[in-house]
């Protein structure tokens, strides 16, 4: 495949294990950009061996990091991926076709195929999990939030065929570790936003998240893994609330 006018943008930290397969899957792109958060492994050396540009920036929050990375892109199209993701051949071909046809949308959502280890999560909202990842340069901007930042962009949106394959967790232990980190960031966001919370509200959230993912998003069709992922969505709300209360108590103690 000839090089396409695409800037592939990746944010990374200590990703020497995941980056080679990630970068191999996007060798068809004209520009590869990696924004590195002070890695202490071989991340920078691996990135440079694939001809990618490396920019150093300490992560303050995910939204700001992504906005910084997009600002370095020079090509008319941006493909935003993470080091633990791989572009499938079908997705690469679909991107090529959209560019050749003129791309009548400003941004395109891509179906994400999520894995824990070698096991794909097939239900509970994990597939297809569409995310806005391919867009015209200058189209998308993130809010500057540390966890789950919202993306904003004006213009027509479309959907691409072909999966972005996401090896987000090595195993369930790794998944729980990530959940612990993310709930800490989420609790901090609740405090920063002055979000009012109560026991009644959080109990409803716990019930709603489980029922949404297990029943409405058909987690029950994926056996025990579907049940487990639905439980994790409920547990996410519980842990965030407990950490939120802890932060509130620290705030009160300072007064």
mmCIF file of C-alpha atoms in Angstrom:
data_model
loop_
_atom_site.group_PDB
_atom_site.id
_atom_site.type_symbol
_atom_site.label_atom_id
_atom_site.label_comp_id
_atom_site.label_asym_id
_atom_site.label_seq_id
_atom_site.Cartn_x
_atom_site.Cartn_y
_atom_site.Cartn_z
ATOM 1 C CA UNK A 1 0.000 0.000 0.000
ATOM 2 C CA UNK A 2 1.287 3.469 -0.907
ATOM 3 C CA UNK A 3 1.739 5.949 1.919
ATOM 4 C CA UNK A 4 -1.525 7.690 2.811
ATOM 5 C CA UNK A 5 -1.819 11.372 3.863
ATOM 6 C CA UNK A 6 -2.471 10.389 7.474
ATOM 7 C CA UNK A 7 -0.776 11.346 10.735
ATOM 8 C CA UNK A 8 -0.979 8.430 13.161
ATOM 9 C CA UNK A 9 -0.858 9.906 16.662
ATOM 10 C CA UNK A 10 -0.007 7.815 19.742
ATOM 11 C CA UNK A 11 0.465 8.788 23.381
ATOM 12 C CA UNK A 12 2.687 6.399 25.317
ATOM 13 C CA UNK A 13 4.559 5.649 28.526
ATOM 14 C CA UNK A 14 6.779 2.581 28.964
ATOM 15 C CA UNK A 15 5.187 0.729 26.051
ATOM 16 C CA UNK A 16 8.200 -1.174 24.689
ATOM 17 C CA UNK A 17 6.220 -4.443 24.753
ATOM 18 C CA UNK A 18 3.196 -3.158 22.835
ATOM 19 C CA UNK A 19 4.616 -0.589 20.406
ATOM 20 C CA UNK A 20 6.259 -2.817 17.741
ATOM 21 C CA UNK A 21 3.011 -4.521 16.669
ATOM 22 C CA UNK A 22 1.148 -1.222 16.928
ATOM 23 C CA UNK A 23 3.607 0.604 14.664
ATOM 24 C CA UNK A 24 3.790 -2.282 12.173
ATOM 25 C CA UNK A 25 0.016 -2.031 11.692
ATOM 26 C CA UNK A 26 0.259 1.618 10.547
ATOM 27 C CA UNK A 27 3.390 1.595 8.378
ATOM 28 C CA UNK A 28 1.197 2.740 5.466
ATOM 29 C CA UNK A 29 0.755 6.198 7.077
ATOM 30 C CA UNK A 30 2.829 9.151 5.868
ATOM 31 C CA UNK A 31 3.527 10.396 9.406
ATOM 32 C CA UNK A 32 3.927 8.610 12.754
ATOM 33 C CA UNK A 33 3.885 10.749 15.898
ATOM 34 C CA UNK A 34 4.416 9.500 19.448
ATOM 35 C CA UNK A 35 4.087 11.753 22.488
ATOM 36 C CA UNK A 36 6.076 10.109 25.263
ATOM 37 C CA UNK A 37 5.419 10.633 28.969
ATOM 38 C CA UNK A 38 8.961 10.252 30.360
ATOM 39 C CA UNK A 39 9.353 6.558 29.560
ATOM 40 C CA UNK A 40 12.156 4.727 31.348
ATOM 41 C CA UNK A 41 12.227 1.676 29.044
ATOM 42 C CA UNK A 42 13.087 1.382 25.327
ATOM 43 C CA UNK A 43 9.948 3.194 24.111
ATOM 44 C CA UNK A 44 11.760 6.094 22.430
ATOM 45 C CA UNK A 45 14.338 3.872 20.734
ATOM 46 C CA UNK A 46 11.635 1.563 19.343
ATOM 47 C CA UNK A 47 9.586 4.499 18.075
ATOM 48 C CA UNK A 48 12.577 6.025 16.271
ATOM 49 C CA UNK A 49 13.427 2.676 14.658
ATOM 50 C CA UNK A 50 10.070 2.856 12.848
ATOM 51 C CA UNK A 51 10.767 6.361 11.584
ATOM 52 C CA UNK A 52 8.328 8.038 13.954
ATOM 53 C CA UNK A 53 8.767 11.462 15.500
ATOM 54 C CA UNK A 54 8.977 11.525 19.290
ATOM 55 C CA UNK A 55 7.819 14.450 21.396
ATOM 56 C CA UNK A 56 8.389 14.566 25.150
ATOM 57 C CA UNK A 57 5.566 15.822 27.369
ATOM 58 C CA UNK A 58 4.802 14.994 30.980
ATOM 59 C CA UNK A 59 1.227 13.753 31.303
ATOM 60 C CA UNK A 60 -0.895 16.176 33.313
ATOM 61 C CA UNK A 61 -4.227 14.874 32.046
ATOM 62 C CA UNK A 62 -5.327 12.718 29.128
ATOM 63 C CA UNK A 63 -7.301 15.409 27.319
ATOM 64 C CA UNK A 64 -4.417 17.904 27.319
ATOM 65 C CA UNK A 65 -1.975 15.187 26.235
ATOM 66 C CA UNK A 66 -4.118 14.244 23.236
ATOM 67 C CA UNK A 67 -4.660 17.872 22.220
ATOM 68 C CA UNK A 68 -0.894 18.450 22.351
ATOM 69 C CA UNK A 69 -0.308 15.349 20.214
ATOM 70 C CA UNK A 70 -2.877 16.357 17.594
ATOM 71 C CA UNK A 71 -1.258 19.781 17.373
ATOM 72 C CA UNK A 72 1.951 18.133 16.105
ATOM 73 C CA UNK A 73 0.237 16.425 13.150
ATOM 74 C CA UNK A 74 1.076 17.797 9.692
ATOM 75 C CA UNK A 75 -1.068 15.573 7.459
ATOM 76 C CA UNK A 76 -4.694 16.407 6.472
ATOM 77 C CA UNK A 77 -6.048 13.333 8.304
ATOM 78 C CA UNK A 78 -5.357 12.089 11.843
ATOM 79 C CA UNK A 79 -5.703 8.524 13.123
ATOM 80 C CA UNK A 80 -5.593 8.514 16.926
ATOM 81 C CA UNK A 81 -4.617 5.196 18.499
ATOM 82 C CA UNK A 82 -2.959 3.871 21.645
ATOM 83 C CA UNK A 83 0.131 1.690 21.915
ATOM 84 C CA UNK A 84 -1.959 -1.337 22.904
ATOM 85 C CA UNK A 85 -4.073 -1.071 19.734
ATOM 86 C CA UNK A 86 -3.556 -2.466 16.232
ATOM 87 C CA UNK A 87 -5.171 -1.379 12.965
ATOM 88 C CA UNK A 88 -6.697 -4.370 11.188
ATOM 89 C CA UNK A 89 -6.000 -4.777 7.429
ATOM 90 C CA UNK A 90 -9.712 -4.257 6.733
ATOM 91 C CA UNK A 91 -9.693 -0.943 8.620
ATOM 92 C CA UNK A 92 -6.545 0.218 6.809
ATOM 93 C CA UNK A 93 -8.154 -0.591 3.458
ATOM 94 C CA UNK A 94 -11.355 1.232 4.423
ATOM 95 C CA UNK A 95 -9.357 4.325 5.429
ATOM 96 C CA UNK A 96 -7.620 4.210 2.037
ATOM 97 C CA UNK A 97 -10.990 4.013 0.248
ATOM 98 C CA UNK A 98 -12.466 6.922 2.231
ATOM 99 C CA UNK A 99 -9.487 9.142 1.435
ATOM 100 C CA UNK A 100 -9.608 8.159 -2.256
ATOM 101 C CA UNK A 101 -13.334 9.013 -2.366
ATOM 102 C CA UNK A 102 -12.708 12.438 -0.846
ATOM 103 C CA UNK A 103 -13.952 11.649 2.672
ATOM 104 C CA UNK A 104 -17.295 13.473 2.907
ATOM 105 C CA UNK A 105 -17.262 13.412 6.734
ATOM 106 C CA UNK A 106 -15.179 15.457 9.158
ATOM 107 C CA UNK A 107 -14.731 12.524 11.518
ATOM 108 C CA UNK A 108 -15.260 8.764 11.530
ATOM 109 C CA UNK A 109 -16.030 6.416 14.403
ATOM 110 C CA UNK A 110 -14.215 3.081 14.398
ATOM 111 C CA UNK A 111 -15.432 -0.188 15.982
ATOM 112 C CA UNK A 112 -13.070 -1.290 18.773
ATOM 113 C CA UNK A 113 -12.534 -5.016 19.367
ATOM 114 C CA UNK A 114 -11.523 -5.348 23.038
ATOM 115 C CA UNK A 115 -9.489 -8.192 24.527
ATOM 116 C CA UNK A 116 -8.468 -9.328 27.998
ATOM 117 C CA UNK A 117 -5.428 -11.453 27.330
ATOM 118 C CA UNK A 118 -6.368 -13.543 24.284
ATOM 119 C CA UNK A 119 -10.098 -13.529 25.044
ATOM 120 C CA UNK A 120 -12.308 -11.084 23.158
ATOM 121 C CA UNK A 121 -15.089 -9.401 25.138
ATOM 122 C CA UNK A 122 -17.973 -9.885 22.724
ATOM 123 C CA UNK A 123 -20.851 -8.234 24.582
ATOM 124 C CA UNK A 124 -21.730 -5.940 27.533
ATOM 125 C CA UNK A 125 -21.068 -2.905 25.333
ATOM 126 C CA UNK A 126 -17.499 -3.911 24.485
ATOM 127 C CA UNK A 127 -18.149 -4.848 20.859
ATOM 128 C CA UNK A 128 -18.667 -3.029 18.701
ATOM 129 C CA UNK A 129 -17.562 -0.125 20.894
ATOM 130 C CA UNK A 130 -17.431 2.820 18.482
ATOM 131 C CA UNK A 131 -14.929 5.631 19.098
ATOM 132 C CA UNK A 132 -14.131 8.764 17.076
ATOM 133 C CA UNK A 133 -10.548 8.001 16.032
ATOM 134 C CA UNK A 134 -10.161 9.058 12.375
ATOM 135 C CA UNK A 135 -10.776 12.702 11.542
ATOM 136 C CA UNK A 136 -9.650 15.728 9.586
ATOM 137 C CA UNK A 137 -6.758 17.644 11.092
ATOM 138 C CA UNK A 138 -8.154 20.402 13.313
ATOM 139 C CA UNK A 139 -11.584 18.784 13.678
ATOM 140 C CA UNK A 140 -11.383 17.256 17.150
ATOM 141 C CA UNK A 141 -10.515 18.742 20.541
ATOM 142 C CA UNK A 142 -10.701 17.075 23.953
ATOM 143 C CA UNK A 143 -11.771 18.574 27.231
ATOM 144 C CA UNK A 144 -8.800 18.687 29.574
ATOM 145 C CA UNK A 145 -9.847 15.921 31.952
ATOM 146 C CA UNK A 146 -7.754 13.152 33.476
ATOM 147 C CA UNK A 147 -10.137 10.269 32.786
ATOM 148 C CA UNK A 148 -12.676 9.669 30.020
ATOM 149 C CA UNK A 149 -12.319 13.164 28.509
ATOM 150 C CA UNK A 150 -15.103 14.152 26.122
ATOM 151 C CA UNK A 151 -14.238 14.976 22.513
ATOM 152 C CA UNK A 152 -15.801 17.899 20.658
ATOM 153 C CA UNK A 153 -15.967 18.551 16.929
ATOM 154 C CA UNK A 154 -18.275 20.289 14.465
ATOM 155 C CA UNK A 155 -19.218 18.598 11.208
ATOM 156 C CA UNK A 156 -20.651 15.477 9.622
ATOM 157 C CA UNK A 157 -19.693 12.164 11.192
ATOM 158 C CA UNK A 158 -19.447 8.720 9.667
ATOM 159 C CA UNK A 159 -18.504 5.139 10.573
ATOM 160 C CA UNK A 160 -15.620 3.124 9.175
ATOM 161 C CA UNK A 161 -15.634 -0.613 8.546
ATOM 162 C CA UNK A 162 -12.882 -2.765 9.984
ATOM 163 C CA UNK A 163 -11.847 -3.096 13.601
ATOM 164 C CA UNK A 164 -9.280 -1.370 15.756
ATOM 165 C CA UNK A 165 -8.001 -4.245 17.882
ATOM 166 C CA UNK A 166 -7.417 -3.305 21.516
ATOM 167 C CA UNK A 167 -5.278 -5.460 23.834
ATOM 168 C CA UNK A 168 -6.051 -3.256 26.819
ATOM 169 C CA UNK A 169 -5.420 -5.764 29.610
ATOM 170 C CA UNK A 170 -2.997 -8.658 29.915
ATOM 171 C CA UNK A 171 -5.314 -10.465 32.347
ATOM 172 C CA UNK A 172 -7.990 -9.774 34.971
ATOM 173 C CA UNK A 173 -5.392 -8.643 37.525
ATOM 174 C CA UNK A 174 -4.190 -5.995 35.077
ATOM 175 C CA UNK A 175 -7.832 -5.012 34.463
ATOM 176 C CA UNK A 176 -8.419 -4.503 38.197
ATOM 177 C CA UNK A 177 -5.214 -2.440 38.473
ATOM 178 C CA UNK A 178 -6.455 -0.153 35.696
ATOM 179 C CA UNK A 179 -9.876 0.088 37.322
ATOM 180 C CA UNK A 180 -8.208 1.174 40.570
ATOM 181 C CA UNK A 181 -6.239 3.942 38.826
ATOM 182 C CA UNK A 182 -9.212 5.136 36.792
ATOM 183 C CA UNK A 183 -11.582 5.309 39.758
ATOM 184 C CA UNK A 184 -9.047 7.488 41.580
ATOM 185 C CA UNK A 185 -8.952 9.889 38.619
ATOM 186 C CA UNK A 186 -12.746 9.781 38.312
ATOM 187 C CA UNK A 187 -13.195 10.656 41.998
ATOM 188 C CA UNK A 188 -10.801 13.587 41.581
ATOM 189 C CA UNK A 189 -12.854 14.739 38.595
ATOM 190 C CA UNK A 190 -16.070 14.590 40.658
ATOM 191 C CA UNK A 191 -14.422 16.773 43.298
ATOM 192 C CA UNK A 192 -13.077 19.222 40.718
ATOM 193 C CA UNK A 193 -16.501 19.504 39.035
ATOM 194 C CA UNK A 194 -18.201 19.967 42.436
ATOM 195 C CA UNK A 195 -20.495 17.138 41.454
ATOM 196 C CA UNK A 196 -23.189 16.515 44.101
ATOM 197 C CA UNK A 197 -23.311 12.863 45.164
ATOM 198 C CA UNK A 198 -25.413 10.952 47.660
ATOM 199 C CA UNK A 199 -25.856 7.363 48.796
ATOM 200 C CA UNK A 200 -29.177 7.158 46.942
ATOM 201 C CA UNK A 201 -27.679 8.456 43.723
ATOM 202 C CA UNK A 202 -24.717 6.097 43.838
ATOM 203 C CA UNK A 203 -26.904 3.066 44.612
ATOM 204 C CA UNK A 204 -28.958 3.896 41.532
ATOM 205 C CA UNK A 205 -25.761 4.254 39.473
ATOM 206 C CA UNK A 206 -24.526 0.842 40.656
ATOM 207 C CA UNK A 207 -27.837 -0.796 39.721
ATOM 208 C CA UNK A 208 -28.080 1.105 36.438
ATOM 209 C CA UNK A 209 -24.555 0.236 35.257
ATOM 210 C CA UNK A 210 -24.974 -3.470 35.923
ATOM 211 C CA UNK A 211 -28.418 -3.740 34.330
ATOM 212 C CA UNK A 212 -27.352 -1.609 31.360
ATOM 213 C CA UNK A 213 -24.342 -3.762 30.510
ATOM 214 C CA UNK A 214 -25.713 -7.175 31.484
ATOM 215 C CA UNK A 215 -29.231 -6.878 30.090
ATOM 216 C CA UNK A 216 -29.530 -3.964 27.634
ATOM 217 C CA UNK A 217 -26.047 -4.489 26.157
ATOM 218 C CA UNK A 218 -26.462 -8.273 26.340
ATOM 219 C CA UNK A 219 -23.555 -9.147 28.595
ATOM 220 C CA UNK A 220 -25.467 -12.351 29.404
ATOM 221 C CA UNK A 221 -24.665 -13.634 25.884
ATOM 222 C CA UNK A 222 -20.924 -13.744 26.663
ATOM 223 C CA UNK A 223 -21.056 -16.186 29.555
ATOM 224 C CA UNK A 224 -19.122 -15.564 32.754
ATOM 225 C CA UNK A 225 -16.908 -12.906 31.136
ATOM 226 C CA UNK A 226 -19.981 -10.884 30.150
ATOM 227 C CA UNK A 227 -21.288 -11.146 33.712
ATOM 228 C CA UNK A 228 -17.899 -10.177 35.142
ATOM 229 C CA UNK A 229 -17.544 -7.106 32.930
ATOM 230 C CA UNK A 230 -21.052 -5.969 33.882
ATOM 231 C CA UNK A 231 -20.167 -6.350 37.572
ATOM 232 C CA UNK A 232 -16.993 -4.324 37.024
ATOM 233 C CA UNK A 233 -19.058 -1.439 35.627
ATOM 234 C CA UNK A 234 -21.092 -1.414 38.833
ATOM 235 C CA UNK A 235 -17.985 -1.769 41.013
ATOM 236 C CA UNK A 236 -16.421 1.181 39.155
ATOM 237 C CA UNK A 237 -19.206 3.430 40.460
ATOM 238 C CA UNK A 238 -18.879 2.062 44.006
ATOM 239 C CA UNK A 239 -15.089 2.496 44.194
ATOM 240 C CA UNK A 240 -15.310 5.985 42.709
ATOM 241 C CA UNK A 241 -17.877 6.983 45.320
ATOM 242 C CA UNK A 242 -15.794 5.615 48.223
ATOM 243 C CA UNK A 243 -12.739 7.527 46.968
ATOM 244 C CA UNK A 244 -14.898 10.623 46.441
ATOM 245 C CA UNK A 245 -16.012 10.470 50.106
ATOM 246 C CA UNK A 246 -12.403 10.076 51.180
ATOM 247 C CA UNK A 247 -11.388 13.175 49.207
ATOM 248 C CA UNK A 248 -14.342 15.118 50.643
ATOM 249 C CA UNK A 249 -13.197 14.230 54.165
ATOM 250 C CA UNK A 250 -9.671 15.431 53.348
ATOM 251 C CA UNK A 251 -11.142 18.721 52.074
ATOM 252 C CA UNK A 252 -13.171 19.216 55.256
ATOM 253 C CA UNK A 253 -10.133 18.502 57.432
ATOM 254 C CA UNK A 254 -8.263 21.354 55.739
ATOM 255 C CA UNK A 255 -10.960 23.913 56.592
#
